[in-house]
GROMACS .gro file of C-alpha atoms in nm:
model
  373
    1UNK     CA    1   0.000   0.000   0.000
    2UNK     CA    2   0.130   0.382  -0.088
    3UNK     CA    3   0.188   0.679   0.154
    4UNK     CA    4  -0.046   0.772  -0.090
    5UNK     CA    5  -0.325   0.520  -0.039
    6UNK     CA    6  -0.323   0.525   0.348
    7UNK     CA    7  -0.308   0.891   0.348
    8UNK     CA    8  -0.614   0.834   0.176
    9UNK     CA    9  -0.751   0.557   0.402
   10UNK     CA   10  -0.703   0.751   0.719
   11UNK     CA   11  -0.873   1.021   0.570
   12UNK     CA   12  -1.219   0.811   0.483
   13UNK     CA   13  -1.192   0.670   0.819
   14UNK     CA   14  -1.163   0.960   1.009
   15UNK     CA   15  -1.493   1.104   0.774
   16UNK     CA   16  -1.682   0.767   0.873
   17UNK     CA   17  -1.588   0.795   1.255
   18UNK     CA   18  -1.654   1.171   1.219
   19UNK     CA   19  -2.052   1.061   1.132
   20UNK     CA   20  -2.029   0.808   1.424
   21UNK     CA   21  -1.954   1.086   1.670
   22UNK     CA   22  -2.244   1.289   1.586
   23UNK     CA   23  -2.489   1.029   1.567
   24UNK     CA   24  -2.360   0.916   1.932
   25UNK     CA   25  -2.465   1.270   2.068
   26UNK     CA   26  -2.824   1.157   1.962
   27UNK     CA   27  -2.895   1.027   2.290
   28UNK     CA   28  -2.682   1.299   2.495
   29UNK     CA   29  -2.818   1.299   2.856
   30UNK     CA   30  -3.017   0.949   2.776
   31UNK     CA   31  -2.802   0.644   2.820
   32UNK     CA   32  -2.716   0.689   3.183
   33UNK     CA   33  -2.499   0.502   3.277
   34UNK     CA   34  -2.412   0.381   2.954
   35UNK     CA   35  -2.192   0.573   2.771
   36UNK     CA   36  -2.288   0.731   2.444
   37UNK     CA   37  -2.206   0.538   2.134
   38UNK     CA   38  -2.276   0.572   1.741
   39UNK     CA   39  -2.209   0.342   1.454
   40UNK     CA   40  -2.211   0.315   1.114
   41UNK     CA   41  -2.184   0.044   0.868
   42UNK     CA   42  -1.994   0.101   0.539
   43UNK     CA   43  -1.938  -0.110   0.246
   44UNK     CA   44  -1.775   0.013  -0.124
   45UNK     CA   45  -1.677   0.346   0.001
   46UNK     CA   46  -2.028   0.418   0.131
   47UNK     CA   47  -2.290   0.404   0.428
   48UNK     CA   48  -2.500   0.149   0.376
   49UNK     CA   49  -2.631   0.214   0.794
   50UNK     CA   50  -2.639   0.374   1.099
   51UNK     CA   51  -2.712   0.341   1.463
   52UNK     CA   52  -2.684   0.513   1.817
   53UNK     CA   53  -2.715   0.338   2.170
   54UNK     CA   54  -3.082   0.508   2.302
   55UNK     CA   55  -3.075   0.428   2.646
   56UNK     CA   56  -2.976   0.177   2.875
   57UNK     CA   57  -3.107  -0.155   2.905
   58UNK     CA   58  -3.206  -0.092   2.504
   59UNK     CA   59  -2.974  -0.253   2.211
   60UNK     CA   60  -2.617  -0.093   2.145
   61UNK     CA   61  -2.545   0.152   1.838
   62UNK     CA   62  -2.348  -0.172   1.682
   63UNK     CA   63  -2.683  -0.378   1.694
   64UNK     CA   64  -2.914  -0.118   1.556
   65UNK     CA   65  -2.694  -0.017   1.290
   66UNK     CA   66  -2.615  -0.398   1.169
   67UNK     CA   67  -2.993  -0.468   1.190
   68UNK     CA   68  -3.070  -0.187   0.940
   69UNK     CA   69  -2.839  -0.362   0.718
   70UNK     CA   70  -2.932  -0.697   0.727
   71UNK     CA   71  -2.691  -0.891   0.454
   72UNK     CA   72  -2.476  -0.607   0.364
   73UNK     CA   73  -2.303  -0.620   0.609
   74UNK     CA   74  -2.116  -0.894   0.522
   75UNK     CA   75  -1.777  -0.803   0.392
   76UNK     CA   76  -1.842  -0.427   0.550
   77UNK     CA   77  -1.664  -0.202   0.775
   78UNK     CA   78  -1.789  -0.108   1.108
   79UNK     CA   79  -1.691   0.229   1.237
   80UNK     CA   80  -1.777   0.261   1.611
   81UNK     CA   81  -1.669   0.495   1.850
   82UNK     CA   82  -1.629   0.226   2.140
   83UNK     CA   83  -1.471  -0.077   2.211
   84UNK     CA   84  -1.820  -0.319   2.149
   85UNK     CA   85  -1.882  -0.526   2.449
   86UNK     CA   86  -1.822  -0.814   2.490
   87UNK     CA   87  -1.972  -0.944   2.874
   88UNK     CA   88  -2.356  -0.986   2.940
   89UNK     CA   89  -2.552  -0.705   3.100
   90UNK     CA   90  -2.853  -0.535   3.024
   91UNK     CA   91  -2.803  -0.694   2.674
   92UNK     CA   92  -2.634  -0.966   2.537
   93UNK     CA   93  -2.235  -0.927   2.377
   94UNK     CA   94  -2.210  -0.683   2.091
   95UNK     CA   95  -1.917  -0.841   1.959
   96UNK     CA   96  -2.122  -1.176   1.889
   97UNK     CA   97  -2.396  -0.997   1.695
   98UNK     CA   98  -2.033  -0.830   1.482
   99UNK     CA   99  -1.946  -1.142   1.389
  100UNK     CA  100  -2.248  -1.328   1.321
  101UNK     CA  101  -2.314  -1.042   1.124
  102UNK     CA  102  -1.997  -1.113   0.882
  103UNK     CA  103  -1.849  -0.797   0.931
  104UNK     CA  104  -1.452  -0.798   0.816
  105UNK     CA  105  -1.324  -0.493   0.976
  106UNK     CA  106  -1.409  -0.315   1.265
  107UNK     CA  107  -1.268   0.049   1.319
  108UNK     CA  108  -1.328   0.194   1.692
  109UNK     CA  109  -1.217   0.555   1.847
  110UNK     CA  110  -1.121   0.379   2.153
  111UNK     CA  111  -1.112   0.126   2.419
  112UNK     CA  112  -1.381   0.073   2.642
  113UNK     CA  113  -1.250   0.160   3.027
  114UNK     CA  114  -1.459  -0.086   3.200
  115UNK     CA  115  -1.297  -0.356   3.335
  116UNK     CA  116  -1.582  -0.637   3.184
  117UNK     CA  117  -1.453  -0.505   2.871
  118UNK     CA  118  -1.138  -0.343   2.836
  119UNK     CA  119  -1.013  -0.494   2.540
  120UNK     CA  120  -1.133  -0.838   2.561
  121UNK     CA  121  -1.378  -0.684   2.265
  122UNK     CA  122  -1.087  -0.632   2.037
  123UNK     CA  123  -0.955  -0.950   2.163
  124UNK     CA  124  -1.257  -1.194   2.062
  125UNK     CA  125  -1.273  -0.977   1.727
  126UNK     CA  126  -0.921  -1.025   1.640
  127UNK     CA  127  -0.948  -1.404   1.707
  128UNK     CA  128  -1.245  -1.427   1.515
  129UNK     CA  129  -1.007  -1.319   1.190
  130UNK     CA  130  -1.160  -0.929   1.208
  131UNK     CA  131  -0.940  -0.654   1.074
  132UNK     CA  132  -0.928  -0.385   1.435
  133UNK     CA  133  -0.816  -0.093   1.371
  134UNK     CA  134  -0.821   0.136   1.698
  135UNK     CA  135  -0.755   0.523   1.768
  136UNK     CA  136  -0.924   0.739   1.513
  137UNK     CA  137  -1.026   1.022   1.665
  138UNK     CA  138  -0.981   0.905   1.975
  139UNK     CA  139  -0.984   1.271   2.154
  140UNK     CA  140  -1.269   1.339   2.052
  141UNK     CA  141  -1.453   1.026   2.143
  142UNK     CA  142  -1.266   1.027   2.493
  143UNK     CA  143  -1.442   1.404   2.584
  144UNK     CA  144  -1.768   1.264   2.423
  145UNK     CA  145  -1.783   1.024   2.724
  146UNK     CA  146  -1.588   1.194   2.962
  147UNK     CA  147  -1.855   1.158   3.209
  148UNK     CA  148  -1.873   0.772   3.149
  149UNK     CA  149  -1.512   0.757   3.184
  150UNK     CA  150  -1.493   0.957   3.492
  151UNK     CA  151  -1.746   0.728   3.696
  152UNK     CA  152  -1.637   0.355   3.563
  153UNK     CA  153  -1.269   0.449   3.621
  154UNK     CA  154  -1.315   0.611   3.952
  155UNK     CA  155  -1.640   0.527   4.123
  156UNK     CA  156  -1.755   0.889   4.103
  157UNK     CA  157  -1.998   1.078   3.940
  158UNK     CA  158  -1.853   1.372   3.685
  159UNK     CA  159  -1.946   1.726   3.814
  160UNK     CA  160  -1.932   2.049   3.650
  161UNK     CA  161  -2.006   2.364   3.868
  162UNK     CA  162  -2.197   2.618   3.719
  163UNK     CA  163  -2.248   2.991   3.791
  164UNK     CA  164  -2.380   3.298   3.624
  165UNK     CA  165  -2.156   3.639   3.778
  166UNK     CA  166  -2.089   3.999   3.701
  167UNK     CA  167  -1.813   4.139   3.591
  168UNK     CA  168  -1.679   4.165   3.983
  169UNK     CA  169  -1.758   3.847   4.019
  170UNK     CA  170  -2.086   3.901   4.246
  171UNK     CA  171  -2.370   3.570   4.200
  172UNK     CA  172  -2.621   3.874   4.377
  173UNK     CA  173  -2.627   4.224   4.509
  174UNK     CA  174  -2.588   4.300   4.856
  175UNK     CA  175  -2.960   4.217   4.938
  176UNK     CA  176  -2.958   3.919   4.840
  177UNK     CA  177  -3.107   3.968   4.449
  178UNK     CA  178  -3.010   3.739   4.174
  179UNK     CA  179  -3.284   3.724   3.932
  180UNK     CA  180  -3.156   3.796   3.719
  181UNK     CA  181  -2.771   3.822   3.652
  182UNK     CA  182  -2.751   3.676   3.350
  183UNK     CA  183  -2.946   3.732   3.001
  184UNK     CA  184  -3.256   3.491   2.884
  185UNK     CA  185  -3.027   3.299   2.635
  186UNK     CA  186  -2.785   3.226   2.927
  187UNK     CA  187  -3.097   3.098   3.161
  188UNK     CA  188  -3.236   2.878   2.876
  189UNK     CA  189  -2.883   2.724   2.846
  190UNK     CA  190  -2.856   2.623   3.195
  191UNK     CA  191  -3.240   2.440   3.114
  192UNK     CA  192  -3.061   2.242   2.828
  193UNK     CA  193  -2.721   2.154   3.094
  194UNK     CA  194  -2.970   2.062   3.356
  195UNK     CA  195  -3.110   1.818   3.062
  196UNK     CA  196  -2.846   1.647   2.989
  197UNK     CA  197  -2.726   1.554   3.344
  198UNK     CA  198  -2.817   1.254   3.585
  199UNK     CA  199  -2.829   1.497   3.898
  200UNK     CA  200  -2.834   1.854   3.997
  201UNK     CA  201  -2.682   1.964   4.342
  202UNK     CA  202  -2.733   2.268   4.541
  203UNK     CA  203  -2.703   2.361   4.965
  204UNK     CA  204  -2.971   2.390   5.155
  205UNK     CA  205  -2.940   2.774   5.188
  206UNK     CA  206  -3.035   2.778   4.812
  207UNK     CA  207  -3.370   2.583   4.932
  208UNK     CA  208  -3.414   2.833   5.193
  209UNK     CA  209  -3.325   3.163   4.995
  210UNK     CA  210  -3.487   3.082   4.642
  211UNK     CA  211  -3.673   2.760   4.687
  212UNK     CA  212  -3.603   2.645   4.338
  213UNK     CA  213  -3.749   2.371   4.131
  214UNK     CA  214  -3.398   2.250   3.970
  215UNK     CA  215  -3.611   2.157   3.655
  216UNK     CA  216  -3.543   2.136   3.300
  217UNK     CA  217  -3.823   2.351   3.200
  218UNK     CA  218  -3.835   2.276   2.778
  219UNK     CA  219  -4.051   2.120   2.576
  220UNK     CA  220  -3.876   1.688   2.607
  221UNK     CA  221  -3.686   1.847   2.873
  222UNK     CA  222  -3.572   1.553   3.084
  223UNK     CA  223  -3.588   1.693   3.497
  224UNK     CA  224  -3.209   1.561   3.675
  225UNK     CA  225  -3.214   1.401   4.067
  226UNK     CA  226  -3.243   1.671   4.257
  227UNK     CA  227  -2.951   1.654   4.534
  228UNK     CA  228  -2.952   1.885   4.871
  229UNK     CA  229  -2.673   1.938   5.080
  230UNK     CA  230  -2.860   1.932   5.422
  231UNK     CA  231  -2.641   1.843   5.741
  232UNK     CA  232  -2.930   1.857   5.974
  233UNK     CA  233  -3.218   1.827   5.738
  234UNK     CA  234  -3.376   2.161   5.736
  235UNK     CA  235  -3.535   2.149   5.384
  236UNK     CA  236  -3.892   2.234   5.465
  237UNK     CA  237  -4.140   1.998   5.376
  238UNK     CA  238  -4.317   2.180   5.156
  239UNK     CA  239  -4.019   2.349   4.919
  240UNK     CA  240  -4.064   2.277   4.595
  241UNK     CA  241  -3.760   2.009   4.558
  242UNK     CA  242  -3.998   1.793   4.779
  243UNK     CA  243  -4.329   1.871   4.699
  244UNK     CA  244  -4.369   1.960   4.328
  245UNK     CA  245  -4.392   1.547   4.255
  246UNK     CA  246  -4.150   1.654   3.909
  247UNK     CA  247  -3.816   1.481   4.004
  248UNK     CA  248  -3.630   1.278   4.244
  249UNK     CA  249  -3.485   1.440   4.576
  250UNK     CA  250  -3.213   1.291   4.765
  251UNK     CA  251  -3.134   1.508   5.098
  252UNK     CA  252  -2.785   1.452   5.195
  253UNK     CA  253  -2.738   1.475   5.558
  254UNK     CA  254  -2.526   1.384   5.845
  255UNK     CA  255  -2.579   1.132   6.117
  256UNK     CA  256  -2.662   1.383   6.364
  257UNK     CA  257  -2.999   1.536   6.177
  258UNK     CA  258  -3.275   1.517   6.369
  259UNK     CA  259  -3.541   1.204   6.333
  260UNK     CA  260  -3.849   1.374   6.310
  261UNK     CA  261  -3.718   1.662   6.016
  262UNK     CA  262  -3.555   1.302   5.846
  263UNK     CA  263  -3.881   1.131   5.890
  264UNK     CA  264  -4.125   1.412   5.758
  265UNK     CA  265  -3.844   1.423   5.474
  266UNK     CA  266  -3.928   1.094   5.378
  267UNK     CA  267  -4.311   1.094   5.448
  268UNK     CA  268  -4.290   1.374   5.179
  269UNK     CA  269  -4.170   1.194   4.923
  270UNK     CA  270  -3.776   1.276   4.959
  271UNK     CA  271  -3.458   1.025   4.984
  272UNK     CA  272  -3.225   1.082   5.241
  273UNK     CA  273  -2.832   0.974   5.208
  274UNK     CA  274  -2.665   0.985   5.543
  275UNK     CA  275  -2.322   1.075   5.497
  276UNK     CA  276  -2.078   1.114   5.788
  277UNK     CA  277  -2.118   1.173   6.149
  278UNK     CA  278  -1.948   1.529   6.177
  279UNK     CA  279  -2.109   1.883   6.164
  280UNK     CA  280  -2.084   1.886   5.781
  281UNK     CA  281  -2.154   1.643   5.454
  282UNK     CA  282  -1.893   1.442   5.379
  283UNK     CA  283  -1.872   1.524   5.025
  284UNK     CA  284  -1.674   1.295   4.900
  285UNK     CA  285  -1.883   0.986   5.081
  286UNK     CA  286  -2.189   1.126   4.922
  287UNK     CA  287  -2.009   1.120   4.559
  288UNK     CA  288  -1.968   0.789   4.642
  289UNK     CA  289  -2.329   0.685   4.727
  290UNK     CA  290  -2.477   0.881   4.446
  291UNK     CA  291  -2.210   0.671   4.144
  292UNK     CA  292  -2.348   0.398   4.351
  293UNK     CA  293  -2.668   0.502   4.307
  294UNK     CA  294  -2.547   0.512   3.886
  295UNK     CA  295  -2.572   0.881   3.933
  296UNK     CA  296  -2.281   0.958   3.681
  297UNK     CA  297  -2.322   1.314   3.619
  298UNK     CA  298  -2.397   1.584   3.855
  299UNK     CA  299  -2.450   1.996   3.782
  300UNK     CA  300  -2.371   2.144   4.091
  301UNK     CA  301  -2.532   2.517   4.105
  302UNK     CA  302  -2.445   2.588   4.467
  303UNK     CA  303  -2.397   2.899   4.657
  304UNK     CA  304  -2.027   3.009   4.755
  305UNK     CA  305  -1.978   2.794   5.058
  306UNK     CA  306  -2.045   2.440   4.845
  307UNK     CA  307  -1.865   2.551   4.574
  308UNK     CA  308  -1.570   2.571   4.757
  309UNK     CA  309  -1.609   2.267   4.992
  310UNK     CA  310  -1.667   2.086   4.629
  311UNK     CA  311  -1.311   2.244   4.493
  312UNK     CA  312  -1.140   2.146   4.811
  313UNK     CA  313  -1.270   1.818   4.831
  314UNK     CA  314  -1.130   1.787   4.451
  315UNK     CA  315  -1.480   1.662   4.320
  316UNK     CA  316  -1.511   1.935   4.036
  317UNK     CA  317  -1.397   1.815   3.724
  318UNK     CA  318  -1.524   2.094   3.475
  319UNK     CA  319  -1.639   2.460   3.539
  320UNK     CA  320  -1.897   2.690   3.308
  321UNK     CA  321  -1.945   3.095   3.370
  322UNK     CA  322  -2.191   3.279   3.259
  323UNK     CA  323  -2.037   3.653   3.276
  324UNK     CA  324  -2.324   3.910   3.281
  325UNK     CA  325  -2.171   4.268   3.125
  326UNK     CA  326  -2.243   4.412   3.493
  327UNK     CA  327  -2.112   4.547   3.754
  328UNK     CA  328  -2.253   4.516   4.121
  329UNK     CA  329  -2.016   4.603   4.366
  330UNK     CA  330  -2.057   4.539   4.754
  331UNK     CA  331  -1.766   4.415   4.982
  332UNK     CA  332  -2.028   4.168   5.139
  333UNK     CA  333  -2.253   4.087   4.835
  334UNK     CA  334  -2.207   3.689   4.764
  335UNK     CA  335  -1.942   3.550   4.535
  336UNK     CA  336  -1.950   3.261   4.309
  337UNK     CA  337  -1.675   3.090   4.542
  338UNK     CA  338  -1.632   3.158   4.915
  339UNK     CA  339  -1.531   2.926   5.235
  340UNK     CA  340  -1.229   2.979   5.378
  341UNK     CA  341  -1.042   3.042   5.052
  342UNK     CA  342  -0.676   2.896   4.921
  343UNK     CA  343  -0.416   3.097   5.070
  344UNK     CA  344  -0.160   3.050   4.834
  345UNK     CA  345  -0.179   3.086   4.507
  346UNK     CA  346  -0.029   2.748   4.451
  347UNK     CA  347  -0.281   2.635   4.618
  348UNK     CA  348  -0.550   2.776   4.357
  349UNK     CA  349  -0.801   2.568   4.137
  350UNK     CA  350  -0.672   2.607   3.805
  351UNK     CA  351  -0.880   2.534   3.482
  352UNK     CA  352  -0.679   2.415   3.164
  353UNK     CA  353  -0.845   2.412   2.823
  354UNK     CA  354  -1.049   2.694   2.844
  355UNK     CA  355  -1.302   2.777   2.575
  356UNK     CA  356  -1.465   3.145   2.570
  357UNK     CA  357  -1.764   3.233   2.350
  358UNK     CA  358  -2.092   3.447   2.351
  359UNK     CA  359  -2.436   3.330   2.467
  360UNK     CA  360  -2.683   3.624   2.419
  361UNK     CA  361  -2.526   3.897   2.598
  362UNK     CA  362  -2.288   3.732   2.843
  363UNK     CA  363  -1.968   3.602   2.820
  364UNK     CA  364  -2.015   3.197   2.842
  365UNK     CA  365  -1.658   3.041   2.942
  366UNK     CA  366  -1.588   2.707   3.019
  367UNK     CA  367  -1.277   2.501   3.165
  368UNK     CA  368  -1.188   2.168   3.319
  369UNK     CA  369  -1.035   2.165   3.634
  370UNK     CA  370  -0.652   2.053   3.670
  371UNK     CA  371  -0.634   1.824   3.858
  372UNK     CA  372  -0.346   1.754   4.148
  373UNK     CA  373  -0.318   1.417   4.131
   0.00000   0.00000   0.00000
């Protein structure tokens, strides 16, 4: 084969896997906890199918796409942008409906990170005399399931943070007022982020101040778990988190909150997670119980004191601004992040590939979170 010719190979692949991608992001916010995962079938240069994993517990991208392609698949290329399964869960083994299916080369973005699979696809495709080729555009498919990646490598659900400011960096004036700080294309943003994640996480001062709904209020708008950082169980019965019948609530307290708020908690309808036995939430127990729970992704839209217990715990992963074009001033109004602070500047959260761009009129940045370890 020419430079030529696999200059030229590379090139179709990377088109094919580039149409695998964006059919994965289909189901964005739907397969909990399965990760997201397109495929397409291609035989002679062209697409003969498609598919995309819907939701869990439903059949993978592989299987839908070789379905709609019945016969013609055999002799065809599979573009997929995961390592196909290969144990028994919710369905059976992908990789057994591959080869059945006569496919002669399969072409995956990248490895699966769960240890049932974790190249023991490849593996049983290989030995089945199927051409695998593996690592085209594997960036791309690795931050298309970051949040899959995040809880079956560590046991922990991903979490971005997520504030609206002013310029100064205020999240409300000095009395208190927040609604609103950022523009209507901003809010109806945070509706679509709210969508797309397993569970949404705020203190119990939020309850108290605002007594939000932590909806995602769009038409097919799918409503997150509702989580509540309560040490001593103070929600009120009748907020809105508890009463409105729209979503889940878990109440995350501590093993000293009293019996009777915990037990008109759960006559209302609420979930409580008891997690530690100290004055606060042990945050990172709670991340714990709620990956158990196959809680993967969580939106935290705390006030200042969670935000920074969440940084200092190291439980952020990603962070999104919304910058309002205003200034509000106030030496005690409430910032974004507050607690006791970082003293050193070594000591700092940094965020590494930043992306800045314009939502309405605010500045909409976004930024994972470096990581120290």
């Amino acid at each position: 084969m020419t430079d030529k010719t696999l200059a030229e190979e590379n090139a179709l692949d990377e088109i094919f896997m580039s149409e695998a991608l964006r059919l994965a992001k289909h189901a964005n916010g739907r397969t909990t906890p399965n990760p997201l995962v397109g495929a397409v079938v291609v035989k002679d240069g062209r697409i003969i199918s498609v598919g995309w994993h819907h939701k869990a517990g439903t059949p993978h991208a592989e299987v839908h796409a070789l379905n709609a392609a019945g016969e013609l698949a055999r002799g065809a290329t599979l573009y997929v942008t995961l390592e196909p399964c290969s144990h028994f869960g919710r369905t059976p083994p992908c990789v057994d409906k591959i080869i059945f299916a006569g496919i002669k080369r399969v072409v995956a973005a990248i490895g699966d990170p769960n240890p049932k699979v974790s190249g023991r696809g490849f593996e049983i495709l290989r030995k089945a005399g199927i051409s695998v080729d593996v690592g085209i555009l594997e960036d791309e498919a690795r931050q298309l399931n970051e949040v899959f990646f995040k809880w079956i490598t560590k046991n922990l659900p991903f979490v971005t943070m997520k504030f609206a400011s002013s310029l100064d960096g205020k999240i409300a004036t000095v009395s208190g007022a927040s609604k609103w700080i950022s523009c209507e294309d901003s809010r109806e943003y945070v509706h679509r982020l709210r969508d797309l994640n397993a569970g949404i996480m705020v203190g119990v001062n939020t309850i108290l101040a605002d007594n939000p709904r932590l909806t995602a209020r769009f038409a097919g708008g799918k409503n997150p778990v509702r989580i509540v950082v309560d040490s001593m169980a103070r929600t009120p019965v009748d907020a809105n988190v508890v009463s409105d019948g729209q979503a889940e609530t878990i109440i995350a307290v501590t093993a000293n909150a009293p019996k009777k708020n915990l037990d008109s908690l759960k006559n209302g309808g609420a979930k409580i997670i008891v997690a530690g036995d100290g004055e606060k939430v042990d945050l990172k127990l709670l991340m714990r119980e709620l990956a158990a729970r196959e809680i993967t992704s969580v939106l935290l839209e705390g006030g200042g004191t969670l935000n920074f217990s969440m940084l200092e715990a190291g439980l952020v992963d990603k962070v999104i601004v919304f910058i309002a074009p205003k200034i509000l001033g106030g030496k005690n109004a409430p910032t974004a992040v507050e607690g006791a602070g970082f003293e050193k500047l070594s000591d700092s959260v940094y965020l590494k590939n930043t992306t800045v761009q314009k939502v309405g009129t605010d500045i909409f940045l976004t930024g994972y979170v470096q990581k120290k370890d």
